[in-house]
Coordinates of C-alpha atoms in Angstrom, one line a residue:
M39 CA -9.2 8.2 5.8
K40 CA -11.0 7.4 2.5
Q41 CA -8.2 8.7 0.3
A42 CA -5.2 8.0 2.5
G43 CA -4.4 4.8 0.6
R44 CA -2.9 6.9 -2.1
I45 CA -0.2 8.3 0.1
I46 CA 2.9 6.6 -1.3
S47 CA 2.1 7.0 -5.0
L48 CA 0.9 10.6 -4.4
L49 CA 4.0 11.6 -2.6
T50 CA 6.1 10.5 -5.6
T51 CA 4.4 12.7 -8.2
V52 CA 3.4 16.3 -8.2
A53 CA 0.1 15.7 -9.9
L54 CA -1.0 13.1 -7.4
M55 CA 0.1 15.1 -4.3
G56 CA -2.8 17.5 -4.5
A57 CA -5.4 14.8 -4.3
L58 CA -3.6 13.2 -1.4
L59 CA -3.5 16.3 0.7
L60 CA -7.2 16.9 0.2
A61 CA -7.8 13.4 1.5
C62 CA -6.1 13.9 4.8
G63 CA -9.1 15.5 6.5
S64 CA -11.6 12.7 5.9
N65 CA -12.1 9.6 7.9
T66 CA -12.9 6.1 6.6
E67 CA -16.6 5.5 7.0
Q68 CA -16.4 1.8 6.5
S69 CA -13.3 -0.1 7.5
A70 CA -11.9 -3.0 5.5
A71 CA -12.7 -5.3 8.3
E72 CA -16.4 -4.4 7.9
Q73 CA -16.1 -4.9 4.2
A74 CA -14.5 -8.3 4.7
S75 CA -17.1 -9.4 7.2
T76 CA -19.9 -8.7 4.7
A77 CA -20.2 -12.0 3.0
P78 CA -21.1 -11.5 -0.7
T79 CA -24.0 -13.6 -1.8
T80 CA -23.8 -15.9 -4.8
E81 CA -26.5 -17.0 -7.2
A82 CA -25.9 -20.6 -6.4
S83 CA -27.0 -21.7 -3.0
S84 CA -26.0 -25.4 -3.0
S85 CA -22.6 -26.5 -1.6
P86 CA -19.8 -27.2 -4.1
A87 CA -19.7 -30.8 -2.9
A88 CA -23.3 -31.4 -3.9
E89 CA -23.0 -29.8 -7.4
S90 CA -22.5 -31.6 -10.6
P91 CA -19.4 -30.7 -12.8
A92 CA -21.7 -28.8 -15.1
A93 CA -23.2 -26.8 -12.2
S94 CA -19.8 -26.1 -10.8
A95 CA -18.6 -24.8 -14.1
E96 CA -21.7 -22.6 -14.4
A97 CA -21.1 -21.2 -10.9
E98 CA -17.5 -20.3 -11.8
T99 CA -18.7 -18.3 -14.8
G100 CA -21.8 -16.8 -13.2
T101 CA -22.4 -13.6 -11.3
R102 CA -23.0 -12.7 -7.7
I103 CA -23.6 -9.7 -5.5
F104 CA -20.6 -8.2 -3.8
K105 CA -20.8 -5.4 -1.2
D106 CA -17.9 -3.0 -1.6
W107 CA -16.0 -0.6 0.7
T108 CA -18.4 2.2 0.4
G109 CA -21.6 0.1 0.6
H110 CA -22.5 -0.5 -3.1
G111 CA -24.1 -3.9 -3.8
V112 CA -22.6 -4.8 -7.2
E113 CA -23.3 -7.7 -9.5
V114 CA -19.9 -9.0 -10.4
P115 CA -18.5 -12.0 -12.3
V116 CA -17.7 -14.9 -10.0
T117 CA -14.3 -15.3 -11.7
P118 CA -13.4 -12.0 -13.4
Q119 CA -11.1 -12.3 -16.4
R120 CA -10.5 -8.7 -17.5
V121 CA -9.7 -6.5 -14.4
I122 CA -8.8 -2.9 -14.3
Y123 CA -7.2 -1.9 -11.0
H124 CA -6.9 1.8 -10.2
G125 CA -4.9 2.2 -7.0
E126 CA -1.3 2.2 -5.9
T127 CA -1.3 -1.4 -4.4
T128 CA -1.3 -3.2 -7.8
G129 CA 1.1 -5.7 -6.3
D130 CA -1.8 -7.1 -4.2
L131 CA -3.4 -8.6 -7.3
L132 CA -0.1 -9.8 -8.7
A133 CA 0.5 -11.8 -5.5
L134 CA -2.7 -13.6 -6.1
G135 CA -1.8 -14.5 -9.7
V136 CA -4.0 -11.8 -11.3
T137 CA -2.4 -9.4 -13.8
P138 CA -4.8 -6.4 -14.5
I139 CA -5.4 -5.3 -18.1
G140 CA -5.4 -1.7 -16.9
V141 CA -3.6 0.1 -14.1
M142 CA -2.5 3.5 -12.8
K143 CA 1.0 3.4 -14.2
N144 CA 3.0 5.6 -11.9
T145 CA 5.1 2.5 -11.1
E146 CA 8.5 3.2 -12.6
G147 CA 11.0 1.7 -10.3
S148 CA 8.6 -0.5 -8.4
V149 CA 9.5 -4.1 -7.7
Y150 CA 6.7 -5.3 -10.0
E151 CA 7.3 -2.9 -12.9
E152 CA 8.2 -5.7 -15.3
Q153 CA 5.1 -7.7 -14.4
I154 CA 2.7 -5.1 -15.6
K155 CA 4.6 -3.9 -18.6
D156 CA 1.8 -5.1 -20.9
A157 CA -1.0 -3.5 -18.9
E158 CA -2.6 -0.3 -20.2
D159 CA -2.3 3.0 -18.3
V160 CA -5.8 4.2 -17.4
G161 CA -4.4 7.5 -16.0
F162 CA -4.9 9.6 -12.9
P163 CA -7.7 10.6 -12.5
I164 CA -8.9 7.4 -14.2
S165 CA -9.9 7.9 -17.8
V166 CA -13.4 6.6 -18.4
E167 CA -12.8 6.5 -22.2
K168 CA -9.6 4.5 -21.8
S169 CA -11.3 2.1 -19.4
L170 CA -14.2 1.6 -21.9
S171 CA -11.8 0.8 -24.7
L172 CA -10.3 -2.1 -22.6
S173 CA -13.7 -3.9 -22.3
P174 CA -13.2 -4.9 -18.6
D175 CA -15.5 -7.2 -16.8
L176 CA -14.5 -5.7 -13.4
I177 CA -13.1 -2.4 -12.3
I178 CA -11.5 -2.1 -8.8
F179 CA -11.5 1.5 -7.9
G180 CA -9.2 2.5 -5.0
N181 CA -11.2 5.7 -4.3
S182 CA -14.5 6.8 -2.9
D183 CA -15.3 9.7 -5.3
D184 CA -19.0 9.3 -6.1
A185 CA -18.9 11.1 -9.4
Q186 CA -16.0 9.0 -10.8
Y187 CA -17.6 5.9 -9.4
E188 CA -20.9 6.6 -11.2
A189 CA -19.1 7.2 -14.5
L190 CA -17.0 4.0 -14.2
A191 CA -20.1 1.9 -13.2
K192 CA -21.5 2.6 -16.6
V193 CA -18.4 1.0 -18.2
A194 CA -18.4 -2.3 -16.2
P195 CA -19.2 -3.6 -12.7
T196 CA -17.2 -1.3 -10.4
I197 CA -16.1 -2.0 -6.8
T198 CA -14.6 0.6 -4.5
F199 CA -11.7 -0.7 -2.5
D200 CA -9.8 0.7 0.5
T201 CA -6.1 0.5 -0.4
F202 CA -5.2 1.9 3.0
A203 CA -6.6 -1.1 4.8
P204 CA -4.2 -3.6 6.6
L205 CA -2.5 -5.9 4.2
E206 CA -4.2 -9.1 5.4
D207 CA -7.6 -7.5 5.1
R208 CA -6.9 -6.3 1.6
M209 CA -5.7 -9.8 0.5
R210 CA -8.8 -11.5 1.9
I211 CA -11.2 -9.0 0.3
L212 CA -9.4 -9.3 -3.1
G213 CA -9.2 -13.1 -2.7
D214 CA -13.0 -13.2 -2.2
L215 CA -13.7 -10.7 -5.1
L216 CA -11.4 -12.4 -7.6
N217 CA -12.3 -16.0 -6.7
K218 CA -8.8 -16.5 -5.2
K219 CA -9.7 -17.2 -1.5
Q220 CA -7.3 -20.1 -1.1
E221 CA -4.5 -18.2 -2.8
A222 CA -5.1 -15.3 -0.5
E223 CA -4.9 -17.5 2.6
D224 CA -1.9 -19.3 1.3
W225 CA -0.1 -16.0 0.7
I226 CA -1.0 -14.6 4.1
A227 CA 0.3 -17.8 5.8
Q228 CA 3.6 -17.8 4.0
Y229 CA 4.1 -14.1 4.5
T230 CA 3.4 -14.3 8.2
A231 CA 5.8 -17.2 8.6
K232 CA 8.6 -15.5 6.6
T233 CA 8.0 -12.2 8.5
K234 CA 8.4 -13.9 11.9
E235 CA 11.6 -15.6 10.7
M236 CA 13.0 -12.2 9.5
W237 CA 12.4 -10.5 12.8
A238 CA 13.8 -13.4 14.7
M239 CA 17.0 -13.2 12.6
L240 CA 17.2 -9.5 13.2
H241 CA 16.9 -9.9 16.9
E242 CA 19.7 -12.5 16.8
N243 CA 21.8 -9.9 15.1
G244 CA 21.4 -7.0 17.4
L245 CA 17.8 -5.7 17.2
K246 CA 16.7 -5.0 20.8
E247 CA 13.1 -5.4 22.1
G248 CA 11.2 -2.2 22.1
E249 CA 13.5 -0.3 19.6
T250 CA 11.7 2.6 17.9
A251 CA 11.9 3.6 14.3
S252 CA 11.0 6.5 12.1
V253 CA 10.4 6.8 8.4
F254 CA 10.9 10.2 6.6
T255 CA 10.7 11.4 3.0
M256 CA 11.1 14.7 1.3
Y257 CA 8.6 16.3 -1.2
P258 CA 9.4 19.1 -3.7
G259 CA 9.5 22.5 -2.0
N260 CA 11.7 21.3 0.8
R261 CA 8.8 19.7 2.5
L262 CA 9.6 17.0 5.1
F263 CA 7.1 14.3 5.8
I264 CA 7.1 11.7 8.6
M265 CA 5.4 8.5 7.4
A266 CA 3.1 6.9 9.9
N267 CA 0.8 4.2 8.5
A268 CA 1.4 3.8 4.8
G269 CA 4.1 2.0 2.8
L270 CA 7.3 1.1 4.6
P271 CA 5.9 1.8 8.1
Q272 CA 3.3 -0.9 7.6
A273 CA 6.2 -3.4 7.3
V274 CA 8.5 -1.8 9.9
Y275 CA 6.0 -1.5 12.8
N276 CA 5.3 -5.0 13.9
E277 CA 4.7 -6.8 17.2
D278 CA 8.0 -8.6 16.6
G279 CA 9.8 -5.6 15.1
F280 CA 10.1 -1.8 15.6
K281 CA 7.8 0.4 17.5
P282 CA 6.6 3.9 16.6
T283 CA 7.9 6.9 18.6
P284 CA 5.2 8.6 20.7
L285 CA 4.8 11.3 18.1
I286 CA 4.3 8.8 15.3
Q287 CA 1.9 6.8 17.5
E288 CA -0.1 10.0 17.9
I289 CA -0.3 10.4 14.1
I290 CA -1.3 6.7 13.7
D291 CA -4.0 7.1 16.4
A292 CA -5.3 10.2 14.6
G293 CA -5.8 8.1 11.5
E294 CA -3.2 9.9 9.4
G295 CA -0.9 8.1 7.0
F296 CA 1.7 10.8 7.1
R297 CA 2.3 14.3 8.5
E298 CA 4.4 17.2 7.3
I299 CA 6.8 18.4 9.9
S300 CA 9.6 21.0 10.2
S301 CA 13.1 19.9 10.6
E302 CA 13.0 21.4 14.2
I303 CA 10.7 18.5 15.1
L304 CA 13.2 15.9 14.1
P305 CA 14.6 15.3 17.6
E306 CA 11.1 14.5 18.8
A307 CA 10.1 12.4 15.8
A308 CA 13.3 10.4 15.3
G309 CA 13.5 6.9 16.6
D310 CA 16.3 4.6 17.6
R311 CA 16.5 3.7 13.9
I312 CA 15.7 6.0 10.9
F313 CA 14.5 5.0 7.5
I314 CA 14.8 7.4 4.6
L315 CA 12.5 7.0 1.5
N316 CA 14.5 8.3 -1.4
P317 CA 12.1 10.6 -3.4
V318 CA 11.6 10.5 -7.2
P319 CA 11.7 14.3 -8.1
E320 CA 15.2 15.7 -8.6
D321 CA 14.5 18.8 -6.4
A322 CA 13.3 16.6 -3.6
K323 CA 16.5 14.6 -3.9
K324 CA 18.5 17.7 -3.5
D325 CA 16.5 18.8 -0.5
T326 CA 17.2 15.4 1.1
E327 CA 20.9 15.9 0.6
E328 CA 20.7 19.3 2.3
L329 CA 18.8 17.8 5.2
L330 CA 21.4 15.2 5.7
K331 CA 24.1 17.9 5.9
S332 CA 22.3 19.9 8.5
T333 CA 23.5 20.1 12.1
I334 CA 20.1 19.1 13.5
W335 CA 20.2 15.9 11.4
K336 CA 23.8 15.1 12.3
N337 CA 23.0 15.4 16.0
L338 CA 20.3 12.8 16.0
P339 CA 21.3 9.7 18.1
A340 CA 20.4 7.3 15.3
V341 CA 22.6 9.2 12.8
K342 CA 25.5 9.3 15.2
E343 CA 25.2 5.5 15.7
G344 CA 25.0 4.8 12.0
K345 CA 21.5 3.5 12.2
V346 CA 20.0 5.2 9.1
Y347 CA 18.7 3.1 6.2
Y348 CA 17.7 4.1 2.7
F349 CA 15.0 2.7 0.4
D350 CA 13.6 4.0 -2.9
I351 CA 10.0 5.2 -2.2
Q352 CA 8.7 3.3 -5.2
K353 CA 10.0 0.0 -4.0
A354 CA 9.2 0.2 -0.3
S355 CA 5.5 0.2 -0.9
S356 CA 2.6 -1.3 1.0
D357 CA 1.4 -3.8 -1.6
A358 CA 1.8 -7.5 -1.2
T359 CA 4.5 -8.0 -3.9
S360 CA 6.6 -5.1 -2.4
R361 CA 6.1 -6.4 1.1
D362 CA 7.4 -9.8 0.0
W363 CA 10.4 -8.1 -1.5
L364 CA 11.0 -6.2 1.8
I365 CA 11.3 -9.4 3.8
D366 CA 14.7 -9.8 2.1
A367 CA 15.5 -6.2 1.5
L368 CA 14.9 -4.9 5.0
P369 CA 17.4 -7.1 6.9
A370 CA 19.9 -6.8 4.0
E371 CA 19.9 -3.0 4.4
I372 CA 19.9 -3.1 8.3
L373 CA 22.7 -5.7 8.6
K374 CA 25.0 -4.2 6.0
K375 CA 25.9 -1.5 8.5

């Protein structure tokens, strides 16, 4: 799904939800793996070892052609200095040591809110005028809208980026684009090691092999969603961790990041453990409270066994910085029961 990467941020604000729902029917035409496998060409062809210091410096400040998610070949700086990032996984860049000058600031309550306090809000949809005023040398656009892309491309070199791609793919693509390849590999290695340690510790403390889990959240209008392949589920579903229920696996296989369900479906959708994403809007919070009082909810096995866990939707996101936070937060929430 081209637009599905906006799932978490769009579920938390009314303005963003409409764009998200429109995205559900489309399929990703070019996967992140394909994007990552397309090696961008550089203007310098000699190896770094053979270059003089002056040549190396010139290569660092030069340009190259980068092929983006939707197939554009874009001339970009080898080492971008003023980056606008328009997407909900801003924490990916922060994990690589890059702080954007402009972002989509629907991040109140996120784990990285303080880190981007000085970044300008470029809005949703992205404001071309605001972007122009920031004088970027690169715009990373987490969208595939051709009209918006064409407008942004007149401001600065613009790369489309699949924010719905697997975390490791995203980090490698951004590492390549931002001249942070080693930083990306280092982050992936440490994250992988810490994740394995986390699951091993949880298994030592009662997590059984093959246990299933479900992630739910409410949206204004008493709308219940089961999350399948965006945000927290990306961290929860792991070869060493929880498994999706058959219904959730069906949603994942269909390429959907989430699906709206009725409360009557809860017995089929609920796993051995349940995670609730606390919504932002007050009316959605009230609807959540009503759901938790319902008979159908109270009769779920996970509820009866006290295996229900709560996370703020803004914190339990799919970006690298939030995923790092979840390595500590996930077991802390599970083991406090």
